[in-house]
Amino acid sequence: MTATLLPQAPAAERTGPARTFSAVLALALLEGRRLLLSPPVLAALAAFTAWTVWRTPGVEDGHPALQDVDRATQGGPLLVALAVMLSVNHAVLRSKYRDTERHFSVLALGPGARTAAHALSLLPVALVTAVGVLAHFGYAALLPDAVGHGSPAELAVGPLTVLLFGAFGVLLARVVRSVAAAPIALVLLFLLFVAGALPVGDDERGTRWLLPIVSEPGPVIFPSDLLGRPAAWHALYLAGLTLVLGTLAVVRAGARGPLALGGLAVAVALAVTGGVLQTGTLPADVRAARERATLTPEKVQSCVRHTGTTYCAYPEWIPRTDRWAQVVDRIREASGVTASDPALVVRQRIDARFGPAADTDPEATGTPHQVTVGTSWGGNRVPEFAADVAGVLVAGDETKAGRICDGRAVTVMWLALSALPDPVGSLRDVRLDDSDTGSALVLSQTAPHSMTEAQTEVVRDLLDRPRAQVATRVKAHWTELTAPGITAAEAAGLLGAPKPQGDDKCED
Amino acid sequence: MTHETTHENDIPDQECRMTTPTVSATGLSLSYGGTRALDDVALRLSAGVTGLLGPNGAGKTTLLRVLATAVPADRGAFTVLGHDPADAAGRQSVRRALGYLPQTPGFHPDFTAFEFVDYVAILKERTDRGARHREVRRVLDQVGLADARGKRIKKLSGGMRQRVALAAALVGDPGFVVLDEPTVGLDPEQRMRFRELIAQAGEGRTVLLSTHQTEDVAMLCHRVLVMAGGRVRFDGTPADLTDRAAGRVWSSAERDPGARAGWRTGTGTFRNLGDPPPGADLLPPTLEDGYLLTLDEADTAVTA
């Protein structure tokens, strides 16, 4: 306590508004660091990271379509957004609860500027969230079987949601000077959601776009150009709404200068523009493109030829034709047909007319030697596709393959399953009841058919035998094995398997 | 009695604020409901520590809050370092030049001492991070908290917290420092240390120190204002205030019924204030005697 307290000339500082602006940024940096390190936000970021790590490795069975992955990044940040809302609300109210307002109220940086700093302090957390989102998406994009395109606007939704909820927390603190307000607001939002007062994601009304996240999860992956999501307008709406809440908080705190009021006007214009343009009906060109892609896919698809088979896909899926060809080639080499006879066509088909949320499969086609493949791959889709390919090779087309109700099913299923790395596991995957004994329905993109108990016995037996040995018999007896009316016992006899004991009557 | 005298240091050509009044106020009045908290207050302050004495409700804190731009006066005007807070730009300039230690200051208990003072420095628009951090370290060193700057405020003692508050008031080298009863609640040793800090703070800048402690004023201030009933009742040096009791303090074996105030001292005799009887055993006056007599006269004036 012996030092002499001599005034020192302060370092050269900016003057006027520039100085205030610099101070706002400095305070935002400090508050941003505190917000990032606040226990609720840290916990939420840890949960978000765990969620991302848990979901990412198995993203779409390792065969992601990036136009779906971008939307899949939107849910996780919601937890961070809620934590940010609570924490920043608490931070804005800190000076009230800690009785520092009497002191701070006479300092140069006024309540408006401090509120602006709190709003800006949301950026670091949003940035960290964006890193998580990009890591999730980037991992999927780097997978060798990734197809499609992500949308920057869809990827922006997660971080924008964090900013939106944070800005709401800042505004709430300026309107209701109580830390109880933010948790109560959360509960009210939850109750509104539960009560159905908020528009939900599968609501066909345009009002669903007023919610921050409209992920529209559906069973069918759409080509990017058929999605018809107003992603860019929605991102503009979220950004505008965030700015509206942030600038409203600043104005409410007492800053009513031209910058604040002008910013508010611009923010309202952005929010209204995005909000209105996002809620329109599906554009006619997208509707027409969906019709075209569904009814005349050949007009929009590209085709490649590989060892006698033609693969036609929506342009984004062309890289995946190699995967299809691996399955087709394995089946053909074990069958009684040559590499080019019949001239098989594998065509990608979806029913896009009713939107991505509709669970609508395309109908089986009667076109000879044409096999339908969907837009998903991996998991059950692979044995389903293999069964469809084998069915068309045996029966001639998908319609006939779907009606197989005799011993040909033995050949179809052995060809399909023996071409895959885990034949018995695939047998379970492709059957509706996940069984490998008894009768069951076999799943398919277009032509589900049944397996009798006897057929299942024979197929199980054949799968335990060397593939080359069975393949030799298949080739040798191809005509008999593919003749309508053959029984499971006859097929077993031709293929060197014991006569089955089970029932051989197929299900209706 | 209001003296509008100016007490300027005789230190020529150093800094402008040392040779011209830092704070100049005229006709400051402020009412809360029907209560007149400030009544036509005029003052001029220059470099050094000025004490502000007065009983509870005298208007001391109100005057400090007006000068600190926390509340506007109903009437009157004032300038700080030449800046008029009547408009927003002037108010901003005053705030940039101000150090303020409120009565019972609040803290953010989860902040460290360094973080809290740094936070205040940012609110004072110190934006150069490196320079700001050096300044924060400097003021914390000077209030004796060099070893505690990394400690959270909730872990600090009351005296250490008060020093954090003083560091927050002094950070950024303000030209005008307002201290509202900074030694309340401190033990004698802490108060002695605080006096030293306040004395140092008054070197080269203007410090207005509100206090109930006449010893603080006697030891620290080159000038003292006494307020009562919202008015400045005395404005002069501590010696002048003490002199007001010259010849008006006497000793007696019993309490003198004619005295305005009197109390038994440790020696068993009575110390009386007022108009002594002839032949009274006069005692040398203290600052407190002058202060009490000034308040007594103020009461008489109000009653009359």
PDB file of N, CA, C and O in Angstrom, chain A residues 159-192:
ATOM      1  N   PRO A 159     -27.350 -22.889 -36.426  1.00  0.00           N
ATOM      2  CA  PRO A 159     -26.760 -21.703 -35.776  1.00  0.00           C
ATOM      3  C   PRO A 159     -27.741 -20.534 -35.689  1.00  0.00           C
ATOM      4  O   PRO A 159     -27.750 -19.807 -34.688  1.00  0.00           O
ATOM      5  N   LEU A 160     -28.586 -20.368 -36.705  1.00  0.00           N
ATOM      6  CA  LEU A 160     -29.553 -19.264 -36.649  1.00  0.00           C
ATOM      7  C   LEU A 160     -30.578 -19.489 -35.536  1.00  0.00           C
ATOM      8  O   LEU A 160     -31.050 -18.535 -34.910  1.00  0.00           O
ATOM      9  N   THR A 161     -30.914 -20.747 -35.290  1.00  0.00           N
ATOM     10  CA  THR A 161     -31.837 -21.044 -34.194  1.00  0.00           C
ATOM     11  C   THR A 161     -31.220 -20.652 -32.854  1.00  0.00           C
ATOM     12  O   THR A 161     -31.896 -20.113 -31.971  1.00  0.00           O
ATOM     13  N   VAL A 162     -29.929 -20.910 -32.724  1.00  0.00           N
ATOM     14  CA  VAL A 162     -29.231 -20.504 -31.498  1.00  0.00           C
ATOM     15  C   VAL A 162     -29.300 -18.985 -31.335  1.00  0.00           C
ATOM     16  O   VAL A 162     -29.612 -18.460 -30.255  1.00  0.00           O
ATOM     17  N   LEU A 163     -29.049 -18.274 -32.429  1.00  0.00           N
ATOM     18  CA  LEU A 163     -29.098 -16.810 -32.370  1.00  0.00           C
ATOM     19  C   LEU A 163     -30.516 -16.319 -32.066  1.00  0.00           C
ATOM     20  O   LEU A 163     -30.707 -15.386 -31.281  1.00  0.00           O
ATOM     21  N   LEU A 164     -31.489 -16.968 -32.679  1.00  0.00           N
ATOM     22  CA  LEU A 164     -32.883 -16.543 -32.501  1.00  0.00           C
ATOM     23  C   LEU A 164     -33.324 -16.689 -31.046  1.00  0.00           C
ATOM     24  O   LEU A 164     -33.873 -15.754 -30.444  1.00  0.00           O
ATOM     25  N   PHE A 165     -33.079 -17.852 -30.480  1.00  0.00           N
ATOM     26  CA  PHE A 165     -33.486 -18.066 -29.087  1.00  0.00           C
ATOM     27  C   PHE A 165     -32.682 -17.160 -28.154  1.00  0.00           C
ATOM     28  O   PHE A 165     -33.209 -16.667 -27.144  1.00  0.00           O
ATOM     29  N   GLY A 166     -31.411 -16.964 -28.472  1.00  0.00           N
ATOM     30  CA  GLY A 166     -30.595 -16.064 -27.661  1.00  0.00           C
ATOM     31  C   GLY A 166     -31.127 -14.650 -27.696  1.00  0.00           C
ATOM     32  O   GLY A 166     -31.243 -13.982 -26.656  1.00  0.00           O
ATOM     33  N   ALA A 167     -31.456 -14.178 -28.893  1.00  0.00           N
ATOM     34  CA  ALA A 167     -31.994 -12.814 -29.026  1.00  0.00           C
ATOM     35  C   ALA A 167     -33.309 -12.693 -28.263  1.00  0.00           C
ATOM     36  O   ALA A 167     -33.598 -11.652 -27.649  1.00  0.00           O
ATOM     37  N   PHE A 168     -34.098 -13.759 -28.282  1.00  0.00           N
ATOM     38  CA  PHE A 168     -35.343 -13.757 -27.516  1.00  0.00           C
ATOM     39  C   PHE A 168     -35.043 -13.628 -26.022  1.00  0.00           C
ATOM     40  O   PHE A 168     -35.722 -12.893 -25.292  1.00  0.00           O
ATOM     41  N   GLY A 169     -34.012 -14.341 -25.568  1.00  0.00           N
ATOM     42  CA  GLY A 169     -33.620 -14.250 -24.160  1.00  0.00           C
ATOM     43  C   GLY A 169     -33.185 -12.844 -23.782  1.00  0.00           C
ATOM     44  O   GLY A 169     -33.505 -12.348 -22.696  1.00  0.00           O
ATOM     45  N   VAL A 170     -32.461 -12.179 -24.684  1.00  0.00           N
ATOM     46  CA  VAL A 170     -32.019 -10.804 -24.416  1.00  0.00           C
ATOM     47  C   VAL A 170     -33.234  -9.873 -24.332  1.00  0.00           C
ATOM     48  O   VAL A 170     -33.356  -9.060 -23.399  1.00  0.00           O
ATOM     49  N   LEU A 171     -34.130 -10.013 -25.292  1.00  0.00           N
ATOM     50  CA  LEU A 171     -35.323  -9.146 -25.303  1.00  0.00           C
ATOM     51  C   LEU A 171     -36.181  -9.387 -24.064  1.00  0.00           C
ATOM     52  O   LEU A 171     -36.660  -8.442 -23.424  1.00  0.00           O
ATOM     53  N   LEU A 172     -36.338 -10.649 -23.727  1.00  0.00           N
ATOM     54  CA  LEU A 172     -37.163 -10.988 -22.566  1.00  0.00           C
ATOM     55  C   LEU A 172     -36.617 -10.329 -21.304  1.00  0.00           C
ATOM     56  O   LEU A 172     -37.375  -9.822 -20.470  1.00  0.00           O
ATOM     57  N   ALA A 173     -35.286 -10.318 -21.182  1.00  0.00           N
ATOM     58  CA  ALA A 173     -34.671  -9.705 -19.997  1.00  0.00           C
ATOM     59  C   ALA A 173     -34.921  -8.212 -19.958  1.00  0.00           C
ATOM     60  O   ALA A 173     -34.969  -7.612 -18.883  1.00  0.00           O
ATOM     61  N   ARG A 174     -35.068  -7.600 -21.116  1.00  0.00           N
ATOM     62  CA  ARG A 174     -35.319  -6.165 -21.164  1.00  0.00           C
ATOM     63  C   ARG A 174     -36.790  -5.838 -20.948  1.00  0.00           C
ATOM     64  O   ARG A 174     -37.132  -4.724 -20.570  1.00  0.00           O
ATOM     65  N   VAL A 175     -37.655  -6.809 -21.190  1.00  0.00           N
ATOM     66  CA  VAL A 175     -39.095  -6.568 -21.041  1.00  0.00           C
ATOM     67  C   VAL A 175     -39.559  -6.987 -19.647  1.00  0.00           C
ATOM     68  O   VAL A 175     -40.283  -6.257 -18.976  1.00  0.00           O
ATOM     69  N   VAL A 176     -39.147  -8.160 -19.223  1.00  0.00           N
ATOM     70  CA  VAL A 176     -39.517  -8.670 -17.894  1.00  0.00           C
ATOM     71  C   VAL A 176     -38.232  -8.808 -17.092  1.00  0.00           C
ATOM     72  O   VAL A 176     -37.398  -9.648 -17.388  1.00  0.00           O
ATOM     73  N   ARG A 177     -38.097  -7.973 -16.078  1.00  0.00           N
ATOM     74  CA  ARG A 177     -36.823  -7.921 -15.342  1.00  0.00           C
ATOM     75  C   ARG A 177     -36.786  -8.989 -14.253  1.00  0.00           C
ATOM     76  O   ARG A 177     -36.584  -8.703 -13.071  1.00  0.00           O
ATOM     77  N   SER A 178     -36.999 -10.219 -14.655  1.00  0.00           N
ATOM     78  CA  SER A 178     -36.974 -11.323 -13.687  1.00  0.00           C
ATOM     79  C   SER A 178     -36.377 -12.545 -14.349  1.00  0.00           C
ATOM     80  O   SER A 178     -36.710 -12.867 -15.502  1.00  0.00           O
ATOM     81  N   VAL A 179     -35.492 -13.236 -13.615  1.00  0.00           N
ATOM     82  CA  VAL A 179     -34.877 -14.440 -14.177  1.00  0.00           C
ATOM     83  C   VAL A 179     -35.878 -15.591 -14.278  1.00  0.00           C
ATOM     84  O   VAL A 179     -35.588 -16.601 -14.905  1.00  0.00           O
ATOM     85  N   ALA A 180     -37.037 -15.432 -13.657  1.00  0.00           N
ATOM     86  CA  ALA A 180     -38.041 -16.490 -13.758  1.00  0.00           C
ATOM     87  C   ALA A 180     -38.729 -16.471 -15.120  1.00  0.00           C
ATOM     88  O   ALA A 180     -39.342 -17.465 -15.534  1.00  0.00           O
ATOM     89  N   ALA A 181     -38.628 -15.342 -15.818  1.00  0.00           N
ATOM     90  CA  ALA A 181     -39.394 -15.190 -17.059  1.00  0.00           C
ATOM     91  C   ALA A 181     -38.949 -16.185 -18.140  1.00  0.00           C
ATOM     92  O   ALA A 181     -39.797 -16.753 -18.841  1.00  0.00           O
ATOM     93  N   ALA A 182     -37.648 -16.372 -18.283  1.00  0.00           N
ATOM     94  CA  ALA A 182     -37.159 -17.235 -19.369  1.00  0.00           C
ATOM     95  C   ALA A 182     -37.604 -18.696 -19.178  1.00  0.00           C
ATOM     96  O   ALA A 182     -38.124 -19.310 -20.132  1.00  0.00           O
ATOM     97  N   PRO A 183     -37.418 -19.280 -17.972  1.00  0.00           N
ATOM     98  CA  PRO A 183     -37.920 -20.658 -17.806  1.00  0.00           C
ATOM     99  C   PRO A 183     -39.435 -20.760 -18.019  1.00  0.00           C
ATOM    100  O   PRO A 183     -39.916 -21.729 -18.606  1.00  0.00           O
ATOM    101  N   ILE A 184     -40.153 -19.743 -17.549  1.00  0.00           N
ATOM    102  CA  ILE A 184     -41.607 -19.771 -17.743  1.00  0.00           C
ATOM    103  C   ILE A 184     -41.943 -19.711 -19.233  1.00  0.00           C
ATOM    104  O   ILE A 184     -42.828 -20.427 -19.719  1.00  0.00           O
ATOM    105  N   ALA A 185     -41.220 -18.884 -19.955  1.00  0.00           N
ATOM    106  CA  ALA A 185     -41.449 -18.788 -21.407  1.00  0.00           C
ATOM    107  C   ALA A 185     -41.188 -20.128 -22.088  1.00  0.00           C
ATOM    108  O   ALA A 185     -41.924 -20.533 -22.995  1.00  0.00           O
ATOM    109  N   LEU A 186     -40.156 -20.818 -21.622  1.00  0.00           N
ATOM    110  CA  LEU A 186     -39.851 -22.131 -22.191  1.00  0.00           C
ATOM    111  C   LEU A 186     -40.989 -23.114 -21.947  1.00  0.00           C
ATOM    112  O   LEU A 186     -41.400 -23.846 -22.845  1.00  0.00           O
ATOM    113  N   VAL A 187     -41.477 -23.105 -20.718  1.00  0.00           N
ATOM    114  CA  VAL A 187     -42.575 -24.013 -20.375  1.00  0.00           C
ATOM    115  C   VAL A 187     -43.808 -23.683 -21.222  1.00  0.00           C
ATOM    116  O   VAL A 187     -44.490 -24.579 -21.737  1.00  0.00           O
ATOM    117  N   LEU A 188     -44.094 -22.387 -21.376  1.00  0.00           N
ATOM    118  CA  LEU A 188     -45.247 -21.984 -22.184  1.00  0.00           C
ATOM    119  C   LEU A 188     -45.099 -22.454 -23.628  1.00  0.00           C
ATOM    120  O   LEU A 188     -46.051 -22.956 -24.232  1.00  0.00           O
ATOM    121  N   LEU A 189     -43.902 -22.288 -24.170  1.00  0.00           N
ATOM    122  CA  LEU A 189     -43.654 -22.749 -25.545  1.00  0.00           C
ATOM    123  C   LEU A 189     -43.896 -24.252 -25.658  1.00  0.00           C
ATOM    124  O   LEU A 189     -44.515 -24.732 -26.607  1.00  0.00           O
ATOM    125  N   PHE A 190     -43.400 -24.970 -24.660  1.00  0.00           N
ATOM    126  CA  PHE A 190     -43.571 -26.425 -24.661  1.00  0.00           C
ATOM    127  C   PHE A 190     -45.056 -26.792 -24.595  1.00  0.00           C
ATOM    128  O   PHE A 190     -45.529 -27.661 -25.337  1.00  0.00           O
ATOM    129  N   LEU A 191     -45.794 -26.101 -23.704  1.00  0.00           N
ATOM    130  CA  LEU A 191     -47.219 -26.395 -23.574  1.00  0.00           C
ATOM    131  C   LEU A 191     -47.968 -26.069 -24.869  1.00  0.00           C
ATOM    132  O   LEU A 191     -48.864 -26.812 -25.282  1.00  0.00           O
ATOM    133  N   LEU A 192     -47.604 -24.962 -25.510  1.00  0.00           N
ATOM    134  CA  LEU A 192     -48.234 -24.615 -26.782  1.00  0.00           C
ATOM    135  C   LEU A 192     -47.971 -25.695 -27.824  1.00  0.00           C
ATOM    136  O   LEU A 192     -48.845 -26.065 -28.601  1.00  0.00           O
TER     137      LEU A 192
END
